[in-house]
mmCIF file of C-alpha atoms in Angstrom:
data_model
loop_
_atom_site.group_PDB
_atom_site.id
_atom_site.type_symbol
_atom_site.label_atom_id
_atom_site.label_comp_id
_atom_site.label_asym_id
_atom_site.label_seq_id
_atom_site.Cartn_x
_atom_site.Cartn_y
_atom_site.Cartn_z
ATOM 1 C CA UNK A 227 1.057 14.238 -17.688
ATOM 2 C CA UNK A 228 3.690 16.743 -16.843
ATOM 3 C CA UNK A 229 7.041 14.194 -16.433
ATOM 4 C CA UNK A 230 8.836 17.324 -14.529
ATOM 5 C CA UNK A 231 6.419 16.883 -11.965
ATOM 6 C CA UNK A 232 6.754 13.138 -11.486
ATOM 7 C CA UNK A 233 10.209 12.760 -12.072
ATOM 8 C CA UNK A 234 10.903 13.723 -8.528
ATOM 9 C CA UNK A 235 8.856 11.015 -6.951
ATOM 10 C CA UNK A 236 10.300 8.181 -8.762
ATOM 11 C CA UNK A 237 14.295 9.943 -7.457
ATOM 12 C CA UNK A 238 12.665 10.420 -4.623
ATOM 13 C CA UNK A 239 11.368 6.446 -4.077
ATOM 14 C CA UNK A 240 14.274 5.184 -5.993
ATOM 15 C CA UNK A 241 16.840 6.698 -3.553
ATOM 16 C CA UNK A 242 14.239 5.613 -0.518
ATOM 17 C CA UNK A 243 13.935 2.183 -1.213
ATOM 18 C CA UNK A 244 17.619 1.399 -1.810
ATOM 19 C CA UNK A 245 19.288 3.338 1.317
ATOM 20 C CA UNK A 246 16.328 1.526 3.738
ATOM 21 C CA UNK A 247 16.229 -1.829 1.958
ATOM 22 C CA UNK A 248 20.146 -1.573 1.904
ATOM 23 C CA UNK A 249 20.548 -2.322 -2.140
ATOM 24 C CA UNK A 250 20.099 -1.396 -5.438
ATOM 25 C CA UNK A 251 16.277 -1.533 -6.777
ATOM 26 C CA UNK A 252 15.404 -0.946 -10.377
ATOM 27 C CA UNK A 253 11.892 -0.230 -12.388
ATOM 28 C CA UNK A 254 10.611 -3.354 -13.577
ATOM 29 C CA UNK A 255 7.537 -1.887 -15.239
ATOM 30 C CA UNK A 256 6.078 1.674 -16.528
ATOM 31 C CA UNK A 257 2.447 2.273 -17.934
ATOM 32 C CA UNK A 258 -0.181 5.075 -18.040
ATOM 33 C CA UNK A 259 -3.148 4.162 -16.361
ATOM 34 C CA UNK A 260 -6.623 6.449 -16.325
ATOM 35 C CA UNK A 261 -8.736 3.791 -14.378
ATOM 36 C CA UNK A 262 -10.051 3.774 -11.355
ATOM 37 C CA UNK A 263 -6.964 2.578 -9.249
ATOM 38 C CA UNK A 264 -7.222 -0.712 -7.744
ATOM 39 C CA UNK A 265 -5.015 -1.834 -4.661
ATOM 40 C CA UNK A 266 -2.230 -4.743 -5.393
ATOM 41 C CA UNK A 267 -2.238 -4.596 -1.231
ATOM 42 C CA UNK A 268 -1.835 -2.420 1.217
ATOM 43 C CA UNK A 269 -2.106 1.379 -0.339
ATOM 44 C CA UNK A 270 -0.717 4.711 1.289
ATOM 45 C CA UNK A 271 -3.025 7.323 -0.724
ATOM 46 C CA UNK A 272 -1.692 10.778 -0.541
ATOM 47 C CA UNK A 273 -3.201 14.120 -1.278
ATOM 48 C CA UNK A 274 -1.180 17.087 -2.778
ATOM 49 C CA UNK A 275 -3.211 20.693 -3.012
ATOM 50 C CA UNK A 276 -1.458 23.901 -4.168
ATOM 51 C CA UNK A 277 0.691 25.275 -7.439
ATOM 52 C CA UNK A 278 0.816 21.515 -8.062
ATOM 53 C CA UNK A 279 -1.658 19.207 -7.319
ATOM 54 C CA UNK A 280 -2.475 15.203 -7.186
ATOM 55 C CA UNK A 281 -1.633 12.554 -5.743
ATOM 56 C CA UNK A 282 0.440 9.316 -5.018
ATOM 57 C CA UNK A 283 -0.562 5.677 -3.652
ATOM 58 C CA UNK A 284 1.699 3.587 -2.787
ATOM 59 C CA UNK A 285 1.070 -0.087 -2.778
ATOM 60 C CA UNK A 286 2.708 -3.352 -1.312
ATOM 61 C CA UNK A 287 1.319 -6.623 -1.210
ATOM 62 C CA UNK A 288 0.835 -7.826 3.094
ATOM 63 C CA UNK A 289 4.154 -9.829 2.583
ATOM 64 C CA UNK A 290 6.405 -7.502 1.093
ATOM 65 C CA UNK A 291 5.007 -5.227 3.502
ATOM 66 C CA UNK A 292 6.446 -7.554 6.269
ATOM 67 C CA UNK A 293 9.736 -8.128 5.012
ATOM 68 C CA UNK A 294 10.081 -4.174 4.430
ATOM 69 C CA UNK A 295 9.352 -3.947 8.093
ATOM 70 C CA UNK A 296 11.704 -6.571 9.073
ATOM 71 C CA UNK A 297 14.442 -4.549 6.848
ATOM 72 C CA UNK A 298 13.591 -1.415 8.697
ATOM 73 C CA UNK A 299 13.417 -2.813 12.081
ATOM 74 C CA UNK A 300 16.827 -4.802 11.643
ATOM 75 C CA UNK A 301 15.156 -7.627 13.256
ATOM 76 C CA UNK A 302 11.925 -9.932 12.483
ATOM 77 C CA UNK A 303 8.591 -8.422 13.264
ATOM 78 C CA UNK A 304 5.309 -9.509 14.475
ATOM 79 C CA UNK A 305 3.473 -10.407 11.463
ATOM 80 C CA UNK A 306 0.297 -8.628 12.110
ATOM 81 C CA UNK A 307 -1.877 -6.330 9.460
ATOM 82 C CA UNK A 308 -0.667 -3.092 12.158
ATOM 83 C CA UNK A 309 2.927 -3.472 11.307
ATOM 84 C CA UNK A 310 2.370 -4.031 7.686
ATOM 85 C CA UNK A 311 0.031 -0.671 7.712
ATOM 86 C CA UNK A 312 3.368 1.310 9.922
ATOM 87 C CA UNK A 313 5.486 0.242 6.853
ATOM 88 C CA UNK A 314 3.307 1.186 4.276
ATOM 89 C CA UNK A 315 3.175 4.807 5.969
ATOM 90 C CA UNK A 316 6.903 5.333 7.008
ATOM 91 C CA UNK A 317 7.394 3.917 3.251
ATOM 92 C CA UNK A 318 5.624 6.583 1.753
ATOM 93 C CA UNK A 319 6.399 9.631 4.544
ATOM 94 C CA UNK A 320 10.033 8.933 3.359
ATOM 95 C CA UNK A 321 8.639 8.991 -0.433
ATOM 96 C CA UNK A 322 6.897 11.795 0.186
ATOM 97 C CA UNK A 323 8.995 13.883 2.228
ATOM 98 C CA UNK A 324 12.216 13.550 -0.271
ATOM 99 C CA UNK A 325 9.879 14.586 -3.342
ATOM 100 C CA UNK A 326 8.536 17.187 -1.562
ATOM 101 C CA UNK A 327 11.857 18.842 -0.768
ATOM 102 C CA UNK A 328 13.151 18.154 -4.148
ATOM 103 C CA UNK A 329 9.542 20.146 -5.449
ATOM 104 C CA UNK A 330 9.988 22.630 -2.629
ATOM 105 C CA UNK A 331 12.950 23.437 -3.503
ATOM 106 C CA UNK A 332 12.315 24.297 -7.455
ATOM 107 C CA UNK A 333 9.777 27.095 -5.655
ATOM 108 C CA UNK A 334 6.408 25.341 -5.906
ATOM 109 C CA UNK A 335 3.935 25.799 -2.765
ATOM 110 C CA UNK A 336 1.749 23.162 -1.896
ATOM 111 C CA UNK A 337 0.528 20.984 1.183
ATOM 112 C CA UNK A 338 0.624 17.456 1.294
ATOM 113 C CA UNK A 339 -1.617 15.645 3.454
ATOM 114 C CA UNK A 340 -0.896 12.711 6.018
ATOM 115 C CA UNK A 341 -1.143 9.029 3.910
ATOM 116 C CA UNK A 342 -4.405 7.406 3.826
ATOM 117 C CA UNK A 343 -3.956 3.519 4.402
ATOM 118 C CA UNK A 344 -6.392 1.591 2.143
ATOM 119 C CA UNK A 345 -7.147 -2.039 2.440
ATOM 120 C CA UNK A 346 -10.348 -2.470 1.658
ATOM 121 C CA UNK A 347 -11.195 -4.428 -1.527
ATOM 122 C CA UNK A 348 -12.457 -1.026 -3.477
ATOM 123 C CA UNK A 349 -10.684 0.587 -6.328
ATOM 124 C CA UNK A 350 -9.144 3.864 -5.724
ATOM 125 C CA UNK A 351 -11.575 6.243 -7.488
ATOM 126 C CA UNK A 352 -9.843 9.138 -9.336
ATOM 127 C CA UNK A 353 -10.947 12.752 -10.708
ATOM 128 C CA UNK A 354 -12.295 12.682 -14.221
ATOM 129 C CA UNK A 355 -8.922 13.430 -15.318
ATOM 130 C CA UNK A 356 -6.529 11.287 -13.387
ATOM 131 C CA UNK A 357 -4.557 10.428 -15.597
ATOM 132 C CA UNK A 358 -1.601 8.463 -13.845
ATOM 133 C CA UNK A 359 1.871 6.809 -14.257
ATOM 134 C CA UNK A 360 2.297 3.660 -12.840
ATOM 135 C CA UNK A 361 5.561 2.533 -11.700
ATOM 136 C CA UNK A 362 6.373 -1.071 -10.819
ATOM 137 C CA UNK A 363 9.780 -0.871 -8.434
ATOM 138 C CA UNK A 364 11.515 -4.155 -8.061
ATOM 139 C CA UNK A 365 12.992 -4.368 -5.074
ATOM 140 C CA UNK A 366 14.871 -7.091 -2.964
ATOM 141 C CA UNK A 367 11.964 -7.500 -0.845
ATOM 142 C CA UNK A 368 9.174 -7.787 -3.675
ATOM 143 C CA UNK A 369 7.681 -5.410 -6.149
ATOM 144 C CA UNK A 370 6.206 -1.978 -4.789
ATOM 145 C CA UNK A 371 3.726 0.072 -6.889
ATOM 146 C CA UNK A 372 3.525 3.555 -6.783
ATOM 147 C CA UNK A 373 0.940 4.916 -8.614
ATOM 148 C CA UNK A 374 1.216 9.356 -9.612
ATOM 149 C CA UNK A 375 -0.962 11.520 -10.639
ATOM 150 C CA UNK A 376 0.025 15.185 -10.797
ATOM 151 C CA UNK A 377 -0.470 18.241 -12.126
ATOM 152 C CA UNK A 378 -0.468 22.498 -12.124
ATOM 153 C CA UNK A 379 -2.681 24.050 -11.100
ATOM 154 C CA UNK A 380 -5.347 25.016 -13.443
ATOM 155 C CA UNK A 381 -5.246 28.969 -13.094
ATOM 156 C CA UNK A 382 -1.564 28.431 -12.678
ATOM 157 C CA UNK A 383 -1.280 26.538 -16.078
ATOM 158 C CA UNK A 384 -3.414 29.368 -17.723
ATOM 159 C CA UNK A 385 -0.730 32.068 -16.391
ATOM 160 C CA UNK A 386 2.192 30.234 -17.676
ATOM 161 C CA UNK A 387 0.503 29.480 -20.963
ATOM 162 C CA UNK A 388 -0.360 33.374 -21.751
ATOM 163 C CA UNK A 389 3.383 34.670 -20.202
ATOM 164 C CA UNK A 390 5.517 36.048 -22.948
ATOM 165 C CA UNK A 391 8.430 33.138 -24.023
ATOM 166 C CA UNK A 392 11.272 34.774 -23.221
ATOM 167 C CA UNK A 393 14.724 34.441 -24.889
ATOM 168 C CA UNK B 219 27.405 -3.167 8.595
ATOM 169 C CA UNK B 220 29.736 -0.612 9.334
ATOM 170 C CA UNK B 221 31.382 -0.113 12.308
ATOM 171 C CA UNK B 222 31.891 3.516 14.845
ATOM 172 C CA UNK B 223 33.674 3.968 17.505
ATOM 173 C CA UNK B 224 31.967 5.371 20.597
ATOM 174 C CA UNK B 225 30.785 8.714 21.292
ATOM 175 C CA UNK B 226 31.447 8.791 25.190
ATOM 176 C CA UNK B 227 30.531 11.475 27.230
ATOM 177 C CA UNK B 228 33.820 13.274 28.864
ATOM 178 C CA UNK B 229 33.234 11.032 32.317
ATOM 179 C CA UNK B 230 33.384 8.061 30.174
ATOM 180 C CA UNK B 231 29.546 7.293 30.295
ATOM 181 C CA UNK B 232 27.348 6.695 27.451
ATOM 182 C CA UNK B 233 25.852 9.463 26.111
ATOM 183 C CA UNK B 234 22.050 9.681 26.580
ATOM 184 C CA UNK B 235 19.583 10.044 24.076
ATOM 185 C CA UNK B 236 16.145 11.003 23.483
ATOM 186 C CA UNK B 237 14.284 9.727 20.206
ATOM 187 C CA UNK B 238 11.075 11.405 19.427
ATOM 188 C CA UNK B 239 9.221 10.126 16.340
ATOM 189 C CA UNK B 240 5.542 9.546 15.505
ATOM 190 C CA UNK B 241 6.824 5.755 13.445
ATOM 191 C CA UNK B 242 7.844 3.309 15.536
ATOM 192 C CA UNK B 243 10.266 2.314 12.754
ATOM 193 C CA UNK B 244 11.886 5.527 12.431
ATOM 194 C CA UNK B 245 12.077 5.048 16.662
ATOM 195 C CA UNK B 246 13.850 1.786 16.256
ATOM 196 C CA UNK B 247 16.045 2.141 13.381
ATOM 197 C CA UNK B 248 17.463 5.014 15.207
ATOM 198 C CA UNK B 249 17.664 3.235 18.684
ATOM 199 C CA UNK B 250 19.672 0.984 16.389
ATOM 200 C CA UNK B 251 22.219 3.056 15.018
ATOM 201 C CA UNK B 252 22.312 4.584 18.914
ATOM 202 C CA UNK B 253 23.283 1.215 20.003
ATOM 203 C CA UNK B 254 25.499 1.463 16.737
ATOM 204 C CA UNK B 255 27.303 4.681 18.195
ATOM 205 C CA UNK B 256 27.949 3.172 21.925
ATOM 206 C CA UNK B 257 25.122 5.458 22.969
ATOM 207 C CA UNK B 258 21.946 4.758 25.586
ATOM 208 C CA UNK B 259 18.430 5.744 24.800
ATOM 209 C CA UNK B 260 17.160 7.512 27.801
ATOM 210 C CA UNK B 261 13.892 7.710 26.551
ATOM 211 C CA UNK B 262 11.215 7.610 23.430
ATOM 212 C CA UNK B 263 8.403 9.541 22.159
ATOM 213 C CA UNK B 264 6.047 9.915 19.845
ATOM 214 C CA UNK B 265 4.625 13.199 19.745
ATOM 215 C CA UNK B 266 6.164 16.854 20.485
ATOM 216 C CA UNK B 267 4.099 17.680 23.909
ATOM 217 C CA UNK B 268 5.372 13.679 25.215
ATOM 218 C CA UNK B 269 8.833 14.818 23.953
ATOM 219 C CA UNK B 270 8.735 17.976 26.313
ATOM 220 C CA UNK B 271 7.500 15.800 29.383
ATOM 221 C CA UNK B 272 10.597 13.225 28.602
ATOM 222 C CA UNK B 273 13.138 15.545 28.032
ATOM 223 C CA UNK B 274 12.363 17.285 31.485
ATOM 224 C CA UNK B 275 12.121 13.758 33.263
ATOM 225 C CA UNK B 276 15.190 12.426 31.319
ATOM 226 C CA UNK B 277 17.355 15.712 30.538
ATOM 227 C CA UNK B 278 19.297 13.914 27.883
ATOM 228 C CA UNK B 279 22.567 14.768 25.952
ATOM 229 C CA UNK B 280 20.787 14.907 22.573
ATOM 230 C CA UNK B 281 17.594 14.986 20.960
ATOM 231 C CA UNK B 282 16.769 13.272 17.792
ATOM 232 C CA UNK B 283 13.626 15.192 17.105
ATOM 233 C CA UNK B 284 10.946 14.376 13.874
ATOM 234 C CA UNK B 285 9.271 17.045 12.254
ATOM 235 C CA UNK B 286 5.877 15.727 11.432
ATOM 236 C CA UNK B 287 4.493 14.634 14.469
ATOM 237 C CA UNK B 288 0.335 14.322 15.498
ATOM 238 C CA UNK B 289 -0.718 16.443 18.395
ATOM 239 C CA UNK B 290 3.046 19.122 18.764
ATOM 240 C CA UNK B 291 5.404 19.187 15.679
ATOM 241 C CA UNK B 292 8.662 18.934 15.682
ATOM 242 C CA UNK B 293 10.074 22.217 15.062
ATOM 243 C CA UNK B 294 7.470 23.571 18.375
ATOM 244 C CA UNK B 295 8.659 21.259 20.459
ATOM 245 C CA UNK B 296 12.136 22.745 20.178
ATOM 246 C CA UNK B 297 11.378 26.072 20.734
ATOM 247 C CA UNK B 298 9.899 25.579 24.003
ATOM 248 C CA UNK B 299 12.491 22.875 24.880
ATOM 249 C CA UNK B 300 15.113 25.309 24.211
ATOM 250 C CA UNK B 301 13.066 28.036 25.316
ATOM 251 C CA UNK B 302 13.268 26.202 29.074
ATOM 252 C CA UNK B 303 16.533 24.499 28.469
ATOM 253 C CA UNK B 304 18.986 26.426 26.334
ATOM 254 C CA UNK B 305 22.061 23.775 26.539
ATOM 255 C CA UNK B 306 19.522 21.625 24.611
ATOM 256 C CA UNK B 307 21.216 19.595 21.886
ATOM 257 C CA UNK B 308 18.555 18.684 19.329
ATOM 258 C CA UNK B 309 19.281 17.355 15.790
ATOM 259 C CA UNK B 310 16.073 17.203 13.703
ATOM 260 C CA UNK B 311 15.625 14.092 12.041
ATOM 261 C CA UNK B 312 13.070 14.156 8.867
ATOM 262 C CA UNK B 313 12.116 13.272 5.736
ATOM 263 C CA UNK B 314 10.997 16.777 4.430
ATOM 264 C CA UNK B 315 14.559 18.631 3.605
ATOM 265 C CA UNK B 316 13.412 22.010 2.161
ATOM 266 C CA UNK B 317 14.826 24.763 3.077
ATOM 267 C CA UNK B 318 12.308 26.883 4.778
ATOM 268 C CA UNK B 319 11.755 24.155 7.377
ATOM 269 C CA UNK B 320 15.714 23.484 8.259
ATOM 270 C CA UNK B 321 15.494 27.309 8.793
ATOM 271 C CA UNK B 322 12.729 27.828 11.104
ATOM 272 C CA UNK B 323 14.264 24.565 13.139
ATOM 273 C CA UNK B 324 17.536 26.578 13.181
ATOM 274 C CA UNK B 325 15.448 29.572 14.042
ATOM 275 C CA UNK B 326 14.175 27.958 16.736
ATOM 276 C CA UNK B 327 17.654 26.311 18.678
ATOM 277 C CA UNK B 328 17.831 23.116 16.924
ATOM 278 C CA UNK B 329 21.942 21.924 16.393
ATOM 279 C CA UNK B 330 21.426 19.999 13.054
ATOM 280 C CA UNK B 331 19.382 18.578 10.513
ATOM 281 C CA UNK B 332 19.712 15.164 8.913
ATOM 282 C CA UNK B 333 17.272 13.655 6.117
ATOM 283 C CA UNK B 334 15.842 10.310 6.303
ATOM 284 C CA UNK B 335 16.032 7.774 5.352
ATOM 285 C CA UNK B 336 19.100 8.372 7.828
ATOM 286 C CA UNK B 337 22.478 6.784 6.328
ATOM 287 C CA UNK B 338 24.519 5.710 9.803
ATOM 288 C CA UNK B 339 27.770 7.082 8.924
ATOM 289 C CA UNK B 340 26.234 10.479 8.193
ATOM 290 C CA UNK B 341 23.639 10.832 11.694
ATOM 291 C CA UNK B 342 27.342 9.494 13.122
ATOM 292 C CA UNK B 343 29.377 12.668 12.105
ATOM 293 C CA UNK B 344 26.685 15.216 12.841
ATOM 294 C CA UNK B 345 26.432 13.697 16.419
ATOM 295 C CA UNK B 346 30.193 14.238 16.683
ATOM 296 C CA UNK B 347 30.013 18.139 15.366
ATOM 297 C CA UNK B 348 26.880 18.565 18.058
ATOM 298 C CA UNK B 349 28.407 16.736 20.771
ATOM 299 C CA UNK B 350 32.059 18.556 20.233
ATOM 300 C CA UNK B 351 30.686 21.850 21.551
ATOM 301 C CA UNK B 352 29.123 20.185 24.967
ATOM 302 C CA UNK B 353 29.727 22.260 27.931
ATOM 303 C CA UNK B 354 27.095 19.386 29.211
ATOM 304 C CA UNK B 355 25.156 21.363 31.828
ATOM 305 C CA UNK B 356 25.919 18.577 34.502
ATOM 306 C CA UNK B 357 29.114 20.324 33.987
ATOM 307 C CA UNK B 358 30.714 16.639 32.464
ATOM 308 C CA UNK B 359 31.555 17.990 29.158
ATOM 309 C CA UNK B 360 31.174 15.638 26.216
ATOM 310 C CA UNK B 361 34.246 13.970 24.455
ATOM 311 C CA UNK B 362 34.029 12.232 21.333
ATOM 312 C CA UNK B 363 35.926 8.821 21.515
ATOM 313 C CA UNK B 364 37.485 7.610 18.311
ATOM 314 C CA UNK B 365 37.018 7.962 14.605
ATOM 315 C CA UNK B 366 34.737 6.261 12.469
ATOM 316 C CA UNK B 367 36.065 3.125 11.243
ATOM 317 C CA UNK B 368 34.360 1.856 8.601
#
């Protein structure tokens, strides 16, 4: 579990979640977690392929989901399982988009791919070495999970690891 | 909440805006802070090619333009809007920062670039900076109304 690689989503959802929810939210709860993944709600799933790969869910139970929606909208919202799928994946763009700049800019390449909305009652199935962090955010509108898994990549790792240590 | 004074146009008028974004959310949390600003929404989209079609029916003052965005992105929807149009003011409005991609929207005629989640008081100034250099092809120059009060 490389911490300098997940460090950046957790800024990145900290600093999300308290600008749109308009106040401060803290981490309730922090474990490691190398079973299959299974949903607390509604789940963004997001791919990451390149110098660093992985992934990230993001999970909110339906009515957290709602009042995150109402909070973005400014106004109540339909309560339908649509809207609570939107926030879920404007939730995790914005996630996604401010780690990836933070991770862009330190000079890694990679591609992310659009969030996959799971709601389905199956666990999230992981490689044979997912080995994840799970974050529990507490926010004012409910708890929201976000689940990482990341890593370099292999031949990557094996370049670093033989480089001279310079000092 | 805080509060802004206006951004008029130079004839007094509202200035017009067109919000292109793939999330409705993102759509109507800017239409909000529009509303915020004293502004009008002249139009929505959701996609780059839509965005072309509206800005051509609705010729706006400013675009607040996405970068992610199914069928066009963001960043070619400028080009060719600018390409056509080059009085185009277009801020780009995203959640991915880096700096390769505020280049190439630079690159490509764009005014601005703010990050979401987008803080009011911040989306407020950088439409004041774009909207201070509007020689408005209508010839009704843009004035800026105010300062920001909160």
């Amino acid at each position: 579990m490389r911490m300098e690689l997940i460090q950046p989503f957790i800024n990145a959802a900290d600093a999300v979640f308290s600008e749109s929810l308009q106040a401060p939210t803290k981490i309730a709860d922090l474990s490691m977690d190398e079973e299959t993944y299974r949903r607390k709600g509604i789940a963004a799933h997001i791919h990451i392929k390149g110098e660093i790969e992985g992934r990230v869910i993001l999970d909110l139970a339906p009515e957290v989901a709602l009042r995150v929606a109402a909070q973005l909208a400014g106004s109540a919202v339909t309560e339908s399982e649509q809207v609570a799928r939107e926030t879920v994946c404007e939730l995790a763009n914005m996630v996604i988009g401010n780690s990836v700049t933070l991770l862009n800019d330190q000079g890694f390449r990679f591609k992310v791919f659009p969030p996959e909305i799971h709601m389905n009652d199956q666990g999230l199935a992981g490689s044979a070495d997912t080995e994840a962090m799970v974050i529990c955010m507490e926010t004012p509108c409910g708890q929201i999970y976000l689940n990482i898994s990341m890593h370099y990549l292999h031949r990557r790792r094996k370049e670093r690891d033989t480089a001279p240590a310079l000092d | 909440m805080p509060t802004f004074a206006a951004l008029l146009r130079k004839d007094n008028q509202p200035v017009r805006y067109l919000v292109v974004d793939d999330s409705v959310f993102a759509r109507k949390n800017l239409i909000k802070m529009i509303e915020m600003f004293g502004g009008e929404v002249a139009g929505e989209a959701g996609d780059g090619l839509t965005a072309i079609a509206e800005f051509n029916r609705t010729k706006p003052d400013v675009v607040l333009m996405d970068i992610t965005m199914p069928q066009m992105e963001g960043i070619e929807a400028v080009e060719r809007i600018v390409r056509q149009h080059a009085e185009a003011r277009i801020v780009m409005v995203s959640s991915v920062g880096y700096q390769e991609n505020i280049l190439a929207a630079l690159q490509k005629g764009a005014k601005h670039f703010v990050q979401k989640p987008v803080k009011p008081e911040v989306l407020y100034e950088i439409l004041r900076y774009v909207l201070s250099d509007d020689p408005n092809a209508a010839g009704a120059p843009v004035a800026l109304a105010g300062e920001h009060l909160s």
